[in-house]
Short mmCIF file of C-alpha atoms and ligand atoms in Angstrom, two decimals:
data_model
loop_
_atom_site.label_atom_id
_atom_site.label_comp_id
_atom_site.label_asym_id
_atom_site.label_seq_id
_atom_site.Cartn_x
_atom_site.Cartn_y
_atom_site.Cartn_z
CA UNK A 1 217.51 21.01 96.72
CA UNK A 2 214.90 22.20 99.13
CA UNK A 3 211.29 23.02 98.65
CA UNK A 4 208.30 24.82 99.65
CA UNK A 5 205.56 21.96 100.53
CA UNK A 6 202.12 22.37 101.07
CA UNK A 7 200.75 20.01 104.12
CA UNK A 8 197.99 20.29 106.01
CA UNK A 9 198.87 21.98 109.03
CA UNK A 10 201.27 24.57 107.76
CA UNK A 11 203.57 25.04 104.82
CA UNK A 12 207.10 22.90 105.20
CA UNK A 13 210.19 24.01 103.93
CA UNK A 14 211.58 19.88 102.60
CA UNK A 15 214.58 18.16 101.78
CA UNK A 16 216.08 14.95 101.57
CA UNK A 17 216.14 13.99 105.11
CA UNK A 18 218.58 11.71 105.13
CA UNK A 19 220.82 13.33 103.43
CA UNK A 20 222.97 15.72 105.78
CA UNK A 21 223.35 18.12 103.02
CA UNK A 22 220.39 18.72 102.11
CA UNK A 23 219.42 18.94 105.72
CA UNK A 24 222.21 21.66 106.25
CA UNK A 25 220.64 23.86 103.62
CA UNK A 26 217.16 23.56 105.40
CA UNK A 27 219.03 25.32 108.62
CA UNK A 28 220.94 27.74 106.65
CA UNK A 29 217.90 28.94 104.50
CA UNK A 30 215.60 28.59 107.99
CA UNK A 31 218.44 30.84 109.85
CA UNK A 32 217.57 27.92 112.74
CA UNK A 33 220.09 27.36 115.00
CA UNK A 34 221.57 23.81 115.38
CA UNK A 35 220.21 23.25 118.18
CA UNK A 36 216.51 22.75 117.16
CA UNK A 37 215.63 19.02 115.91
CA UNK A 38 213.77 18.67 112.63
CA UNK A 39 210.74 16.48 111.92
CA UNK A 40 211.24 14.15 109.41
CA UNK A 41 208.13 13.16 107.28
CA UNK A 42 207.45 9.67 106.17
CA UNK A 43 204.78 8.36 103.43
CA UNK A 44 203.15 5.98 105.33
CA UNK A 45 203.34 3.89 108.46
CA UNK A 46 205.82 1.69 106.64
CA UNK A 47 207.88 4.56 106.23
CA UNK A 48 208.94 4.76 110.44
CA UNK A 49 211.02 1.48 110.39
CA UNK A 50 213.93 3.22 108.73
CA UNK A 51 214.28 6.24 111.02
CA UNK A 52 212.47 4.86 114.11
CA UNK A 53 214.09 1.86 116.33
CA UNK A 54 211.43 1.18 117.99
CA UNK A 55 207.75 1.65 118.01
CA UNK A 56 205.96 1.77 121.62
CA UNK A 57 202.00 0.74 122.11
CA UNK A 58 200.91 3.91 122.57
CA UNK A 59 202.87 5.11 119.66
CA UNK A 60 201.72 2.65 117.88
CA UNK A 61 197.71 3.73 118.85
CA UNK A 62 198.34 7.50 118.49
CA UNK A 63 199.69 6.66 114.84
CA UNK A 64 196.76 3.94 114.22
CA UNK A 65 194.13 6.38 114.94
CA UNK A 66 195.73 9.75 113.72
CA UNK A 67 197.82 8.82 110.97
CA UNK A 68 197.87 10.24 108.12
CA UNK A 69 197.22 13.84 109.77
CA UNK A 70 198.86 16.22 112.41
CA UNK A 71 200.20 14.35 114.38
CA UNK A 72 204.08 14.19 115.54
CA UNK A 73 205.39 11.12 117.19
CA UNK A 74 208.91 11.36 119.05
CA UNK A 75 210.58 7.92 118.94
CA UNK A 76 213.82 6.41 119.49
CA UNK A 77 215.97 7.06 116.58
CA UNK A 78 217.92 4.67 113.83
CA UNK A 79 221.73 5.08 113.06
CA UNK A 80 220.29 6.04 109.65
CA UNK A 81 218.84 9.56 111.02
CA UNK A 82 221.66 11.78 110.59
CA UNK A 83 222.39 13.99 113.66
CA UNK A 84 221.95 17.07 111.74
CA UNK A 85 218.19 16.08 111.83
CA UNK A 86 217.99 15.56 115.85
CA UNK A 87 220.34 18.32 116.60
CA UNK A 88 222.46 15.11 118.12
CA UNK A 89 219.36 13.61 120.01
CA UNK A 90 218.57 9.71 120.64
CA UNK A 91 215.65 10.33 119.43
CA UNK A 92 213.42 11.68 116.34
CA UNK A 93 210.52 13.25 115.62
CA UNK A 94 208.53 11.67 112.67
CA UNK A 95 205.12 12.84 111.12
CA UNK A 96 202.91 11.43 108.08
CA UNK A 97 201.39 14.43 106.27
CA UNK A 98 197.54 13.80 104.85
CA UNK A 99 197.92 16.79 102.39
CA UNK A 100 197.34 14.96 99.00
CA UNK A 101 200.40 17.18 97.36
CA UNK A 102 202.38 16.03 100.31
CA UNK A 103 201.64 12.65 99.86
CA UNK A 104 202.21 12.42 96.32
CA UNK A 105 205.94 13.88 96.59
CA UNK A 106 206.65 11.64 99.93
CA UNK A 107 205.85 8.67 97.69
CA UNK A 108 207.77 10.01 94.33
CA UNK A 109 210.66 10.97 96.47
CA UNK A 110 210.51 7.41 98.25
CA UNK A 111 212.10 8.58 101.63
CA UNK A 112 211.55 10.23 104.51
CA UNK A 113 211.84 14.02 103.88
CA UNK A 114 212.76 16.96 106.34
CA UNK A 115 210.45 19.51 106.94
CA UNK A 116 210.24 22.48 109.16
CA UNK A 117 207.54 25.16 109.10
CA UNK A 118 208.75 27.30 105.94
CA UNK A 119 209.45 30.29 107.81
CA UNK A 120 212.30 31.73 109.04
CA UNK A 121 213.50 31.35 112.46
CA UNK A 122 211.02 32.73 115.08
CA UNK A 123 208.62 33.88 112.42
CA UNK A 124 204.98 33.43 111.58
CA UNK A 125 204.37 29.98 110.26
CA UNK A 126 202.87 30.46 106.58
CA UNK A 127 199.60 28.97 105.83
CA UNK A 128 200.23 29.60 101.91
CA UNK A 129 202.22 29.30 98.91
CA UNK A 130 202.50 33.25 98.77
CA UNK A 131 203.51 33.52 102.16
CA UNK A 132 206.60 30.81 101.53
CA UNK A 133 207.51 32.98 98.48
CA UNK A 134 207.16 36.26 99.82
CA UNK A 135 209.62 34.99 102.75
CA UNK A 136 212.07 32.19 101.48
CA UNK A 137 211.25 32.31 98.11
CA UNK A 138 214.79 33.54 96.82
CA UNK A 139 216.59 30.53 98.32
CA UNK A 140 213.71 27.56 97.19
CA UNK A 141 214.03 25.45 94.04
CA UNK A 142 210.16 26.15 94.11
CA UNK A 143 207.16 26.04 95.74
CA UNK A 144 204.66 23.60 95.56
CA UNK A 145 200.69 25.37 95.30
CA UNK A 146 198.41 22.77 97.56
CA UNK A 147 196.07 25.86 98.37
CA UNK A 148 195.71 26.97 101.79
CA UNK A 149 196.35 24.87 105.07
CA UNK A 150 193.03 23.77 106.12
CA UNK A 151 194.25 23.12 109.80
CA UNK A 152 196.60 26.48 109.88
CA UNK A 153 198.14 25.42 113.05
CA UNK A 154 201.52 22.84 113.21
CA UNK A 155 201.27 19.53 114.29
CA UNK A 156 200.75 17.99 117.91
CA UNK A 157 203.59 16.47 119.42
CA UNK A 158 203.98 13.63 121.23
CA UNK A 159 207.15 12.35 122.99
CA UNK A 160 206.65 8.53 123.32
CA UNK A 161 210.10 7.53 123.79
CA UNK A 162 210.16 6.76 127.17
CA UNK A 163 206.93 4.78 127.37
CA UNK A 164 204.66 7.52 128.59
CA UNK A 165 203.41 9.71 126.44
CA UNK A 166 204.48 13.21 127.05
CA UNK A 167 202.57 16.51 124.96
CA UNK A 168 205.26 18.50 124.00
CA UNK A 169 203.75 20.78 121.59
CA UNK A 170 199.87 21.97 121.41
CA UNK A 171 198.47 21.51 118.15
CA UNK A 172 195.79 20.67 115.51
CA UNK A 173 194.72 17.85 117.35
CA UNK A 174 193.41 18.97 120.69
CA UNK A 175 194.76 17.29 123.89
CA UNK A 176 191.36 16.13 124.38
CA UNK A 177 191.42 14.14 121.20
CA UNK A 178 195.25 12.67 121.99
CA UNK A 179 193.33 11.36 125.54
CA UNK A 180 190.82 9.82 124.07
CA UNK A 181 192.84 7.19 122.58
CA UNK A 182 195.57 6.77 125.12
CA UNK A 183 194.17 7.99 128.58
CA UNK A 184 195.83 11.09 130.47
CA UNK A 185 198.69 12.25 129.19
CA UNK A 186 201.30 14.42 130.96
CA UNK A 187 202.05 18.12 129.36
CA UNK A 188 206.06 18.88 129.57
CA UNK A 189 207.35 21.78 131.80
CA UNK A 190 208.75 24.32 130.39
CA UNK A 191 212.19 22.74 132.29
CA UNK A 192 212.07 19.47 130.30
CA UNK A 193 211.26 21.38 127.05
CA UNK A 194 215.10 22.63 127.01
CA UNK A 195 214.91 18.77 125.23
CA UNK A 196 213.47 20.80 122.23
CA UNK A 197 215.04 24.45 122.82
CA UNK A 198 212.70 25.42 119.82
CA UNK A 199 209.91 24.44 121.94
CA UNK A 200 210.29 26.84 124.10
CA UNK A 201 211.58 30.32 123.08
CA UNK A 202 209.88 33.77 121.56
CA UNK A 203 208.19 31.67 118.61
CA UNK A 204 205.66 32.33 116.15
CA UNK A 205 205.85 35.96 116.32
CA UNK A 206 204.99 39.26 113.89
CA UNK A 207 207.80 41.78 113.15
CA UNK A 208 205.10 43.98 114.83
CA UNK A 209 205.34 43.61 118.46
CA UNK A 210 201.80 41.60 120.17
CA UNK A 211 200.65 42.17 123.65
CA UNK A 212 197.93 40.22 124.87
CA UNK A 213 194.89 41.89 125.78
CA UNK A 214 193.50 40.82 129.32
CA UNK A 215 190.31 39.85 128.66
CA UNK A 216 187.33 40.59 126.35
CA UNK A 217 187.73 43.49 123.79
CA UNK A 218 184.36 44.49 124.12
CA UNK A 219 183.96 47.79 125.72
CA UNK A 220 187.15 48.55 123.89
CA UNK A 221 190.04 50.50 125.53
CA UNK A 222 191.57 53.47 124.17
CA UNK A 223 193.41 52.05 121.34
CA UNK A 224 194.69 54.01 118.49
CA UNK A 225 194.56 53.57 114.63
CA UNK A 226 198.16 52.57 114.94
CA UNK A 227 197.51 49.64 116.68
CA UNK A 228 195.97 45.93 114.79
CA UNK A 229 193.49 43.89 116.95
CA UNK A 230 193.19 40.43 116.49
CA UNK A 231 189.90 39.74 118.26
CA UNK A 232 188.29 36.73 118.77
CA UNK A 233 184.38 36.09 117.65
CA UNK A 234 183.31 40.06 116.93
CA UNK A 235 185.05 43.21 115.95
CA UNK A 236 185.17 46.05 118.76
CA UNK A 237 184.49 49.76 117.46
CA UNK A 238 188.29 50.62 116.66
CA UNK A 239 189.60 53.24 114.65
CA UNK A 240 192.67 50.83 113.43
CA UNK A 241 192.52 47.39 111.25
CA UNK A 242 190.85 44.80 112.67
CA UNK A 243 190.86 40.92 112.15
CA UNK A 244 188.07 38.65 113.45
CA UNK A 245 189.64 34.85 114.26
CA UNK A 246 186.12 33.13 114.30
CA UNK A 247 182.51 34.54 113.60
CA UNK A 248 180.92 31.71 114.55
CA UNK A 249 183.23 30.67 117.95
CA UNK A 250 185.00 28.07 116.32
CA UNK A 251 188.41 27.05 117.36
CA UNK A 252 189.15 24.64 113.86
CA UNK A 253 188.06 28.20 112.39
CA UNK A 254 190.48 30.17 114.21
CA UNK A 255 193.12 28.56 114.10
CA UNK A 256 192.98 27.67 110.31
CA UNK A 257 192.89 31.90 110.17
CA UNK A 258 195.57 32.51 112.93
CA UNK A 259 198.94 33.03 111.18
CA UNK A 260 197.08 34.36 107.69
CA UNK A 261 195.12 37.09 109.82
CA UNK A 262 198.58 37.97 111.78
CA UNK A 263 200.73 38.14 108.97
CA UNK A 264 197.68 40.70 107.47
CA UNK A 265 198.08 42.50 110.19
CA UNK A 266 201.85 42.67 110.32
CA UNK A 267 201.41 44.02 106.51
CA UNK A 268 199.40 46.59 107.64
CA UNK A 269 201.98 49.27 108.88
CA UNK A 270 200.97 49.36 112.78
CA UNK A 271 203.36 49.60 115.58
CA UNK A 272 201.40 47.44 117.58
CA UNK A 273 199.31 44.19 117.06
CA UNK A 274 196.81 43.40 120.57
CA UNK A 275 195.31 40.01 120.74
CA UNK A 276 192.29 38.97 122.63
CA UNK A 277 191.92 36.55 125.01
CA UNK A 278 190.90 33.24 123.38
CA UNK A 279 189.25 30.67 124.89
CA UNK A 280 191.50 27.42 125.54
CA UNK A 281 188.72 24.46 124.89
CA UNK A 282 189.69 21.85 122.62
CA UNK A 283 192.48 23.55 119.61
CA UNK A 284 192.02 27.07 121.48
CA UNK A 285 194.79 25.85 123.76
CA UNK A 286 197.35 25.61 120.66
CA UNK A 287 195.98 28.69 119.54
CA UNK A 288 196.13 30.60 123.19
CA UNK A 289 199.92 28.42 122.99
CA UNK A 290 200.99 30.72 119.69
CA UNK A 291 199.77 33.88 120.58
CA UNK A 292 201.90 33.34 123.75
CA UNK A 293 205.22 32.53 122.43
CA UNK A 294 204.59 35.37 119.64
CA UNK A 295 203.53 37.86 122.35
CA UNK A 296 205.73 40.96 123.84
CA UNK A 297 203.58 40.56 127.44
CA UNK A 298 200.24 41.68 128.35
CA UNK A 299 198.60 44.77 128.08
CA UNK A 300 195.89 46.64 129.96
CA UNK A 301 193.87 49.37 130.80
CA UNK A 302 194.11 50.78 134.53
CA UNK A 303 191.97 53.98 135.50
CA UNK A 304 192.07 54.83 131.24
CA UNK A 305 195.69 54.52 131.01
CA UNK A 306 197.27 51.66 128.88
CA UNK A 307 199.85 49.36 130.57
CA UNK A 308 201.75 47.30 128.71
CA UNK A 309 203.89 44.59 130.69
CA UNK A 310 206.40 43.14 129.24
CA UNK A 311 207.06 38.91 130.15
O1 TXA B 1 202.83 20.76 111.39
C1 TXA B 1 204.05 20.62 111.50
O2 TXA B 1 204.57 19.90 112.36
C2 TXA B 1 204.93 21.39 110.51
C3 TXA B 1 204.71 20.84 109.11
C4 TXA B 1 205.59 21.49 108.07
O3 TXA B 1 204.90 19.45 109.13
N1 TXA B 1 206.30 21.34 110.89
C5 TXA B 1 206.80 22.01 111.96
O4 TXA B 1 208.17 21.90 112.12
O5 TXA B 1 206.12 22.66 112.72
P1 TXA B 1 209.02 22.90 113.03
O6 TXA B 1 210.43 22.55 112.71
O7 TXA B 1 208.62 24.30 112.79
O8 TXA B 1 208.73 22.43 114.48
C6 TXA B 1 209.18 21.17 114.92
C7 TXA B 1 209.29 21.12 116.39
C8 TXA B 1 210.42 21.98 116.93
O9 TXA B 1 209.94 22.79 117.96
C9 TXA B 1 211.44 20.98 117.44
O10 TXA B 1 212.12 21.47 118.58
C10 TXA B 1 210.56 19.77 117.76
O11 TXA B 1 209.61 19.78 116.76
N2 TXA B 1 211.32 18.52 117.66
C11 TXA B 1 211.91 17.99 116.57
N3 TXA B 1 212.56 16.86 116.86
C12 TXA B 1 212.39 16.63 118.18
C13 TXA B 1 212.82 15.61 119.09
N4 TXA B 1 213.58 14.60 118.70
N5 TXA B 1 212.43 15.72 120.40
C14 TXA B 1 211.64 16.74 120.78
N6 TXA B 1 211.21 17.74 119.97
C15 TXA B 1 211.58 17.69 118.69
MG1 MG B 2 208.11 26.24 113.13
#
């Protein structure tokens, strides 16, 4: 039986994550390919010895300081972990949810439980119940109401597995905030990230096709009503809808509106979404990270005609 669960990043779609059954059904209902490891989400710190064999200091910080909250630890693996999970990986990627209806059913359930974003494949992460039922709804058991996401943005992820830490995903806890506790830490290449294939591809994205708009949308190009802008602090003069990430500049704002204010957008019968540039301080980096992966290319205005370039 699978679920829709409310955490506080983004909706999950759960199972039994030790159970390769139940983790089979998450993939099938996800439409993810095999090849894209699941993160399995434990109660408590008590919860890692069963799935994790081993613990490193820096781990062991990241989690002392972070935990519970959005943060995703990749750790050497247990024979208990069932393949399925790790898409065949020695390691696993473990998490400890502080969204009170997330707690509750980690500790009712009394093991770890599987949870990818509760999306499918490629798709806009939901950020609430009706977004999990308007999109997997048909195939859940049910899904659990916890409100909306108050981060809006997945997890950070952290590979310490080999000793030092490695970021592999941006997320709701800024890189400067991961540094703070354990000192520099490297940011994967795109190279090692074939480790995590879902790391990598066309991710995140609208049905509608996004371009990234160079720069400010101020002195606003010639856009038509048939195109949705996200922009960033202020909404441009535009003939077409418009969604504004942050009035007042802040990232924890924007990002908590990202995914609701595309999906909006996506609803709203354009054939073209165009996202402003964002600045990458602090959680804008995760956000400018999404918008990336969702994005077509870029798209610009040359002598008053529109370019768009594909990436
Ligand atoms: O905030 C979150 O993390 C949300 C909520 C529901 O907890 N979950 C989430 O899961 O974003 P998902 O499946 O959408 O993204 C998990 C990412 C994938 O990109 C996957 O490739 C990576 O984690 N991952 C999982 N196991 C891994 C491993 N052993 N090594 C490296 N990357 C791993
Ligand atoms: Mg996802």
């Amino acid at each position: 039986m699978c679920v829709g669960l409310p955490t506080e990043t983004v909706y999950g779609l759960a199972g039994d994550g030790l159970n390769p059954s139940a983790v089979a059904r998450i993939f099938e209902i996800k439409k993810r390919p095999a090849f894209d490891p699941l993160i399995l989400h434990v109660a408590s710190i008590a919860g890692l010895s069963r799935v994790a064999a081993s613990v490193p200091e820096q781990a062991r910080l990241l989690i002392g300081h972070y935990w519970p909250g959005p943060l995703t630890v990749v750790l050497p693996r247990t024979a208990e972990v069932p393949d399925l999970v790790t898409s065949g990986l020695d390691t696993v990627a473990v998490r400890c949810p502080a969204h009170p209806v997330a707690r509750r059913l980690l500790e009712l359930f009394g093991g770890p439980l599987a949870a990818p974003s509760a999306n499918p494949f490629g798709r806009l992460s939901p950020t609430t119940a009706g977004a999990v039922e308007e999109e997997l709804g048909a195939a859940l058991a049910l899904v659990l109401d916890g409100g909306p996401c108050a981060m809006g943005i997945e997890s950070t992820i952290i590979d310490c597995s080999e000793g030092e830490p490695v970021l592999l995903r941006h997320g709701a806890i800024s890189l400067e905030d991961i540094e703070a506790v354990v000192g520099g830490v490297r940011i994967s290449t795109d190279g090692e990230k074939i480790k995590a294939p879902g790391l990598l591809s066309h991710h995140y994205a609208p049905r509608t096709p996004l371009w990234l708009w160079e720069g400010s949308l101020g002195e606003s190009p010639q856009l038509d009503n048939r195109t949705g802008l996200l922009a960033w602090n202020r909404a441009p003069r535009h003939p077409g809808p418009v969604r504004v990430l942050t009035p007042g500049s802040d990232p924890r704002e924007a990002a908590a509106n990202l995914f609701t204010h595309l999906r909006e957008l996506d609803a709203a019968g354009v054939s073209r979404i165009v996202a402003e540039t964002v600045p990458t301080g602090g959680l804008g980096r995760a956000i400018a990270d999404r918008l990336q992966k969702a994005s077509s290319g870029v798209i610009r205005s040359r002598n008053g005609i529109l370019q768009e370039i594909p990436r």
